[in-house]
Amino acid sequence: SFQFIVLYFKSRQLNYLIIFTIISCLATLNRQISLTVPLIYTFVYYFNTEKDKRNIVIGLMPFISNCILLWMYEFFAKSNQLLPGNYYLQLNNILSTVTHPSLMTLKKIAYYFITSTICLGLFILPLTISNFQIHLKQLKQSRFYIMSFCIYLFIVLLKLILSKNPLPFVGNIFYHCGVGPVILTGYNTDEIIPLSSLTKFSYICLNFIGGISFISALLTVILKHRHSNNNVTKVALSFFILLLLIYLIPLCFGYANDRYLLLLIPFFYLAYSLSIESALVSKLFWITLLPLIYFSFASNYNYISINRAKASAANHLLNELNIKPNQIDGGFEFNGWHL
């Protein structure tokens, strides 16, 4: 979708807009949150185009098409009793938060948003640490940069004090008790697990490292957006900034799983790469990236191993001992598949 948005803004050829609309509709049918993409296109289009009747139609067409198609799917699925059981789960959580505002809900939204941005900062760390000198220079030159930097890090500190959770992640991938959607394993994720002082200190450091990385990258993107004269660059940067707000904030009203950040990561990398003009410091880049690669492989290996063991045990019970699926507590996926 994003590729054809860029091609459309470069050439203004209608066929690119039609292809973008079709692909964005497929994305929305796959997951409703993809409605954010045509909505962001509408905003970006109006920022970069004169507002006459024709342009208003072109700006709204993809979003309206997505809404109509989603409504048609829901109407058909409801009529034929085909909607998944948890289809409206996130939407209901968001509406419940909006209709029942309180100090606790505000704290929850702030916690999810800050923790999510810290997590994004850790993902982009290989790039930001490679440009550490540039960010230091920006910090010295701009009052806006200094104020934003200090306010954000103060909020990170508040998050650590008020939440008493030192992990720089929100489930359901990273937990104290392991890596992977632990709802599938039978672990009690609410159980308080004692942490060593060294582990706590490491987590606290990761919060600040991720926070510094995120705010440095975001401010660099914002400054580039303000001063760039290149139309396509401006479109790409606008897309990421709006995606961060329009996509992430509603999720924080419900439950902002760290796996939901996957959509933001490539666009963050793209926006940051367009905003920084220097080459990467390769040593720092690889020193940071290699531990992330190792951690990813090692944690995936462990997660797949435990699921292989569970699948083997479940198959033994089903096929060799002839026990019925409704008598087996096989976890979320097993029960969902068989029952």
JSON list of C-alpha atoms in Angstrom, two decimals, residues 52-189:
[
{"chain": "A", "resi": 52, "resn": "ASP", "atom": "CA", "xyz": [-11.18, 21.46, -4.71]},
{"chain": "A", "resi": 53, "resn": "LYS", "atom": "CA", "xyz": [-14.11, 19.05, -5.28]},
{"chain": "A", "resi": 54, "resn": "ARG", "atom": "CA", "xyz": [-12.10, 16.63, -7.44]},
{"chain": "A", "resi": 55, "resn": "ASN", "atom": "CA", "xyz": [-9.26, 16.41, -4.92]},
{"chain": "A", "resi": 56, "resn": "ILE", "atom": "CA", "xyz": [-11.66, 15.91, -2.01]},
{"chain": "A", "resi": 57, "resn": "VAL", "atom": "CA", "xyz": [-13.08, 12.84, -3.84]},
{"chain": "A", "resi": 58, "resn": "ILE", "atom": "CA", "xyz": [-9.59, 11.48, -4.69]},
{"chain": "A", "resi": 59, "resn": "GLY", "atom": "CA", "xyz": [-8.47, 12.04, -1.09]},
{"chain": "A", "resi": 60, "resn": "LEU", "atom": "CA", "xyz": [-11.43, 10.21, 0.45]},
{"chain": "A", "resi": 61, "resn": "MET", "atom": "CA", "xyz": [-11.98, 7.46, -2.17]},
{"chain": "A", "resi": 62, "resn": "PRO", "atom": "CA", "xyz": [-9.56, 4.81, -0.73]},
{"chain": "A", "resi": 63, "resn": "PHE", "atom": "CA", "xyz": [-10.79, 5.31, 2.87]},
{"chain": "A", "resi": 64, "resn": "ILE", "atom": "CA", "xyz": [-14.48, 5.17, 1.92]},
{"chain": "A", "resi": 65, "resn": "SER", "atom": "CA", "xyz": [-13.86, 2.08, -0.26]},
{"chain": "A", "resi": 66, "resn": "ASN", "atom": "CA", "xyz": [-12.18, 0.33, 2.70]},
{"chain": "A", "resi": 67, "resn": "CYS", "atom": "CA", "xyz": [-15.04, 1.25, 5.06]},
{"chain": "A", "resi": 68, "resn": "ILE", "atom": "CA", "xyz": [-17.72, -0.01, 2.63]},
{"chain": "A", "resi": 69, "resn": "LEU", "atom": "CA", "xyz": [-15.88, -3.29, 2.01]},
{"chain": "A", "resi": 70, "resn": "LEU", "atom": "CA", "xyz": [-15.33, -3.89, 5.74]},
{"chain": "A", "resi": 71, "resn": "TRP", "atom": "CA", "xyz": [-19.02, -3.19, 6.42]},
{"chain": "A", "resi": 72, "resn": "MET", "atom": "CA", "xyz": [-20.02, -5.64, 3.65]},
{"chain": "A", "resi": 73, "resn": "TYR", "atom": "CA", "xyz": [-17.73, -8.34, 5.07]},
{"chain": "A", "resi": 74, "resn": "GLU", "atom": "CA", "xyz": [-19.09, -7.88, 8.60]},
{"chain": "A", "resi": 75, "resn": "PHE", "atom": "CA", "xyz": [-22.70, -7.90, 7.35]},
{"chain": "A", "resi": 76, "resn": "PHE", "atom": "CA", "xyz": [-22.11, -11.12, 5.36]},
{"chain": "A", "resi": 77, "resn": "ALA", "atom": "CA", "xyz": [-20.14, -12.80, 8.18]},
{"chain": "A", "resi": 78, "resn": "LYS", "atom": "CA", "xyz": [-22.76, -11.91, 10.81]},
{"chain": "A", "resi": 79, "resn": "SER", "atom": "CA", "xyz": [-25.61, -13.12, 8.58]},
{"chain": "A", "resi": 80, "resn": "ASN", "atom": "CA", "xyz": [-23.86, -16.47, 8.11]},
{"chain": "A", "resi": 81, "resn": "GLN", "atom": "CA", "xyz": [-22.55, -16.66, 11.71]},
{"chain": "A", "resi": 82, "resn": "LEU", "atom": "CA", "xyz": [-18.93, -16.68, 10.51]},
{"chain": "A", "resi": 83, "resn": "LEU", "atom": "CA", "xyz": [-17.42, -13.86, 12.61]},
{"chain": "A", "resi": 84, "resn": "PRO", "atom": "CA", "xyz": [-14.55, -15.09, 14.86]},
{"chain": "A", "resi": 85, "resn": "GLY", "atom": "CA", "xyz": [-15.34, -15.15, 18.59]},
{"chain": "A", "resi": 86, "resn": "ASN", "atom": "CA", "xyz": [-12.92, -12.34, 19.49]},
{"chain": "A", "resi": 87, "resn": "TYR", "atom": "CA", "xyz": [-13.56, -10.24, 16.36]},
{"chain": "A", "resi": 88, "resn": "TYR", "atom": "CA", "xyz": [-14.56, -7.07, 18.26]},
{"chain": "A", "resi": 89, "resn": "LEU", "atom": "CA", "xyz": [-12.28, -7.65, 21.27]},
{"chain": "A", "resi": 90, "resn": "GLN", "atom": "CA", "xyz": [-9.86, -4.74, 20.74]},
{"chain": "A", "resi": 91, "resn": "LEU", "atom": "CA", "xyz": [-12.62, -2.41, 19.49]},
{"chain": "A", "resi": 92, "resn": "ASN", "atom": "CA", "xyz": [-14.73, -3.17, 22.59]},
{"chain": "A", "resi": 93, "resn": "ASN", "atom": "CA", "xyz": [-11.70, -2.53, 24.84]},
{"chain": "A", "resi": 94, "resn": "ILE", "atom": "CA", "xyz": [-11.07, 0.84, 23.14]},
{"chain": "A", "resi": 95, "resn": "LEU", "atom": "CA", "xyz": [-14.76, 1.89, 23.38]},
{"chain": "A", "resi": 96, "resn": "SER", "atom": "CA", "xyz": [-14.91, 0.82, 27.02]},
{"chain": "A", "resi": 97, "resn": "THR", "atom": "CA", "xyz": [-11.87, 2.97, 27.83]},
{"chain": "A", "resi": 98, "resn": "VAL", "atom": "CA", "xyz": [-13.31, 5.98, 25.96]},
{"chain": "A", "resi": 99, "resn": "THR", "atom": "CA", "xyz": [-16.77, 5.71, 27.58]},
{"chain": "A", "resi": 100, "resn": "HIS", "atom": "CA", "xyz": [-15.43, 5.11, 31.12]},
{"chain": "A", "resi": 101, "resn": "PRO", "atom": "CA", "xyz": [-12.54, 7.58, 31.52]},
{"chain": "A", "resi": 102, "resn": "SER", "atom": "CA", "xyz": [-10.68, 7.64, 34.82]},
{"chain": "A", "resi": 103, "resn": "LEU", "atom": "CA", "xyz": [-7.24, 8.33, 36.24]},
{"chain": "A", "resi": 104, "resn": "MET", "atom": "CA", "xyz": [-6.46, 4.61, 36.05]},
{"chain": "A", "resi": 105, "resn": "THR", "atom": "CA", "xyz": [-7.32, 4.45, 32.33]},
{"chain": "A", "resi": 106, "resn": "LEU", "atom": "CA", "xyz": [-5.15, 7.51, 31.63]},
{"chain": "A", "resi": 107, "resn": "LYS", "atom": "CA", "xyz": [-2.26, 5.85, 33.48]},
{"chain": "A", "resi": 108, "resn": "LYS", "atom": "CA", "xyz": [-2.81, 2.66, 31.46]},
{"chain": "A", "resi": 109, "resn": "ILE", "atom": "CA", "xyz": [-2.79, 4.56, 28.12]},
{"chain": "A", "resi": 110, "resn": "ALA", "atom": "CA", "xyz": [0.36, 6.48, 29.12]},
{"chain": "A", "resi": 111, "resn": "TYR", "atom": "CA", "xyz": [2.07, 3.27, 30.27]},
{"chain": "A", "resi": 112, "resn": "TYR", "atom": "CA", "xyz": [1.33, 1.42, 27.03]},
{"chain": "A", "resi": 113, "resn": "PHE", "atom": "CA", "xyz": [2.38, 4.37, 24.87]},
{"chain": "A", "resi": 114, "resn": "ILE", "atom": "CA", "xyz": [5.67, 5.05, 26.66]},
{"chain": "A", "resi": 115, "resn": "THR", "atom": "CA", "xyz": [6.60, 1.36, 26.90]},
{"chain": "A", "resi": 116, "resn": "SER", "atom": "CA", "xyz": [5.77, 0.87, 23.21]},
{"chain": "A", "resi": 117, "resn": "THR", "atom": "CA", "xyz": [7.97, 3.80, 22.18]},
{"chain": "A", "resi": 118, "resn": "ILE", "atom": "CA", "xyz": [10.84, 2.50, 24.37]},
{"chain": "A", "resi": 119, "resn": "CYS", "atom": "CA", "xyz": [10.49, -0.86, 22.61]},
{"chain": "A", "resi": 120, "resn": "LEU", "atom": "CA", "xyz": [10.61, 0.88, 19.19]},
{"chain": "A", "resi": 121, "resn": "GLY", "atom": "CA", "xyz": [13.73, 2.71, 20.34]},
{"chain": "A", "resi": 122, "resn": "LEU", "atom": "CA", "xyz": [15.45, -0.60, 21.13]},
{"chain": "A", "resi": 123, "resn": "PHE", "atom": "CA", "xyz": [14.56, -1.95, 17.67]},
{"chain": "A", "resi": 124, "resn": "ILE", "atom": "CA", "xyz": [16.08, 1.09, 15.93]},
{"chain": "A", "resi": 125, "resn": "LEU", "atom": "CA", "xyz": [19.10, 1.26, 18.27]},
{"chain": "A", "resi": 126, "resn": "PRO", "atom": "CA", "xyz": [21.66, -0.10, 15.72]},
{"chain": "A", "resi": 127, "resn": "LEU", "atom": "CA", "xyz": [20.95, 2.97, 13.55]},
{"chain": "A", "resi": 128, "resn": "THR", "atom": "CA", "xyz": [20.70, 5.63, 16.26]},
{"chain": "A", "resi": 129, "resn": "ILE", "atom": "CA", "xyz": [23.88, 4.52, 18.05]},
{"chain": "A", "resi": 130, "resn": "SER", "atom": "CA", "xyz": [25.71, 4.68, 14.71]},
{"chain": "A", "resi": 131, "resn": "ASN", "atom": "CA", "xyz": [24.79, 8.37, 14.49]},
{"chain": "A", "resi": 132, "resn": "PHE", "atom": "CA", "xyz": [25.39, 9.17, 18.16]},
{"chain": "A", "resi": 133, "resn": "GLN", "atom": "CA", "xyz": [27.65, 12.15, 17.36]},
{"chain": "A", "resi": 134, "resn": "ILE", "atom": "CA", "xyz": [25.01, 13.73, 15.11]},
{"chain": "A", "resi": 135, "resn": "HIS", "atom": "CA", "xyz": [22.32, 13.40, 17.78]},
{"chain": "A", "resi": 136, "resn": "LEU", "atom": "CA", "xyz": [24.66, 14.95, 20.35]},
{"chain": "A", "resi": 137, "resn": "LYS", "atom": "CA", "xyz": [25.25, 17.87, 17.98]},
{"chain": "A", "resi": 138, "resn": "GLN", "atom": "CA", "xyz": [21.49, 18.29, 17.41]},
{"chain": "A", "resi": 139, "resn": "LEU", "atom": "CA", "xyz": [20.96, 18.28, 21.18]},
{"chain": "A", "resi": 140, "resn": "LYS", "atom": "CA", "xyz": [23.43, 21.15, 21.61]},
{"chain": "A", "resi": 141, "resn": "GLN", "atom": "CA", "xyz": [21.97, 23.23, 18.75]},
{"chain": "A", "resi": 142, "resn": "SER", "atom": "CA", "xyz": [18.20, 23.09, 19.37]},
{"chain": "A", "resi": 143, "resn": "ARG", "atom": "CA", "xyz": [16.23, 24.18, 22.46]},
{"chain": "A", "resi": 144, "resn": "PHE", "atom": "CA", "xyz": [13.21, 22.29, 21.14]},
{"chain": "A", "resi": 145, "resn": "TYR", "atom": "CA", "xyz": [15.36, 19.16, 20.95]},
{"chain": "A", "resi": 146, "resn": "ILE", "atom": "CA", "xyz": [16.70, 19.61, 24.53]},
{"chain": "A", "resi": 147, "resn": "MET", "atom": "CA", "xyz": [13.23, 20.27, 26.02]},
{"chain": "A", "resi": 148, "resn": "SER", "atom": "CA", "xyz": [11.60, 17.32, 24.22]},
{"chain": "A", "resi": 149, "resn": "PHE", "atom": "CA", "xyz": [14.51, 15.06, 25.17]},
{"chain": "A", "resi": 150, "resn": "CYS", "atom": "CA", "xyz": [14.35, 15.96, 28.88]},
{"chain": "A", "resi": 151, "resn": "ILE", "atom": "CA", "xyz": [10.52, 15.75, 29.11]},
{"chain": "A", "resi": 152, "resn": "TYR", "atom": "CA", "xyz": [10.46, 12.33, 27.44]},
{"chain": "A", "resi": 153, "resn": "LEU", "atom": "CA", "xyz": [13.19, 10.86, 29.68]},
{"chain": "A", "resi": 154, "resn": "PHE", "atom": "CA", "xyz": [11.41, 12.26, 32.75]},
{"chain": "A", "resi": 155, "resn": "ILE", "atom": "CA", "xyz": [8.24, 10.42, 31.62]},
{"chain": "A", "resi": 156, "resn": "VAL", "atom": "CA", "xyz": [10.30, 7.21, 31.21]},
{"chain": "A", "resi": 157, "resn": "LEU", "atom": "CA", "xyz": [11.49, 7.67, 34.81]},
{"chain": "A", "resi": 158, "resn": "LEU", "atom": "CA", "xyz": [7.87, 8.17, 35.97]},
{"chain": "A", "resi": 159, "resn": "LYS", "atom": "CA", "xyz": [6.87, 4.99, 34.13]},
{"chain": "A", "resi": 160, "resn": "LEU", "atom": "CA", "xyz": [9.51, 3.02, 36.05]},
{"chain": "A", "resi": 161, "resn": "ILE", "atom": "CA", "xyz": [8.51, 4.52, 39.43]},
{"chain": "A", "resi": 162, "resn": "LEU", "atom": "CA", "xyz": [4.71, 4.35, 39.06]},
{"chain": "A", "resi": 163, "resn": "SER", "atom": "CA", "xyz": [4.33, 1.04, 37.21]},
{"chain": "A", "resi": 164, "resn": "LYS", "atom": "CA", "xyz": [7.03, -0.77, 39.22]},
{"chain": "A", "resi": 165, "resn": "ASN", "atom": "CA", "xyz": [7.60, -2.83, 36.06]},
{"chain": "A", "resi": 166, "resn": "PRO", "atom": "CA", "xyz": [11.21, -2.56, 34.90]},
{"chain": "A", "resi": 167, "resn": "LEU", "atom": "CA", "xyz": [10.67, -4.51, 31.64]},
{"chain": "A", "resi": 168, "resn": "PRO", "atom": "CA", "xyz": [10.92, -2.22, 28.58]},
{"chain": "A", "resi": 169, "resn": "PHE", "atom": "CA", "xyz": [8.22, -4.28, 26.80]},
{"chain": "A", "resi": 170, "resn": "VAL", "atom": "CA", "xyz": [4.47, -4.90, 26.94]},
{"chain": "A", "resi": 171, "resn": "GLY", "atom": "CA", "xyz": [3.48, -8.58, 26.31]},
{"chain": "A", "resi": 172, "resn": "ASN", "atom": "CA", "xyz": [2.73, -10.77, 24.47]},
{"chain": "A", "resi": 173, "resn": "ILE", "atom": "CA", "xyz": [6.21, -11.55, 23.20]},
{"chain": "A", "resi": 174, "resn": "PHE", "atom": "CA", "xyz": [8.60, -10.50, 25.99]},
{"chain": "A", "resi": 175, "resn": "TYR", "atom": "CA", "xyz": [7.97, -11.53, 29.60]},
{"chain": "A", "resi": 176, "resn": "HIS", "atom": "CA", "xyz": [10.00, -12.18, 32.75]},
{"chain": "A", "resi": 177, "resn": "CYS", "atom": "CA", "xyz": [9.17, -15.86, 32.46]},
{"chain": "A", "resi": 178, "resn": "GLY", "atom": "CA", "xyz": [10.18, -16.34, 28.81]},
{"chain": "A", "resi": 179, "resn": "VAL", "atom": "CA", "xyz": [9.86, -15.23, 25.22]},
{"chain": "A", "resi": 180, "resn": "GLY", "atom": "CA", "xyz": [6.83, -15.87, 23.03]},
{"chain": "A", "resi": 181, "resn": "PRO", "atom": "CA", "xyz": [3.05, -15.64, 23.49]},
{"chain": "A", "resi": 182, "resn": "VAL", "atom": "CA", "xyz": [3.01, -17.22, 26.96]},
{"chain": "A", "resi": 183, "resn": "ILE", "atom": "CA", "xyz": [-0.79, -17.47, 26.86]},
{"chain": "A", "resi": 184, "resn": "LEU", "atom": "CA", "xyz": [-0.13, -20.55, 24.70]},
{"chain": "A", "resi": 185, "resn": "THR", "atom": "CA", "xyz": [2.13, -22.18, 27.29]},
{"chain": "A", "resi": 186, "resn": "GLY", "atom": "CA", "xyz": [-0.04, -22.26, 30.39]},
{"chain": "A", "resi": 187, "resn": "TYR", "atom": "CA", "xyz": [2.24, -19.94, 32.42]},
{"chain": "A", "resi": 188, "resn": "ASN", "atom": "CA", "xyz": [0.55, -17.46, 34.72]},
{"chain": "A", "resi": 189, "resn": "THR", "atom": "CA", "xyz": [1.74, -14.12, 33.30]}
]
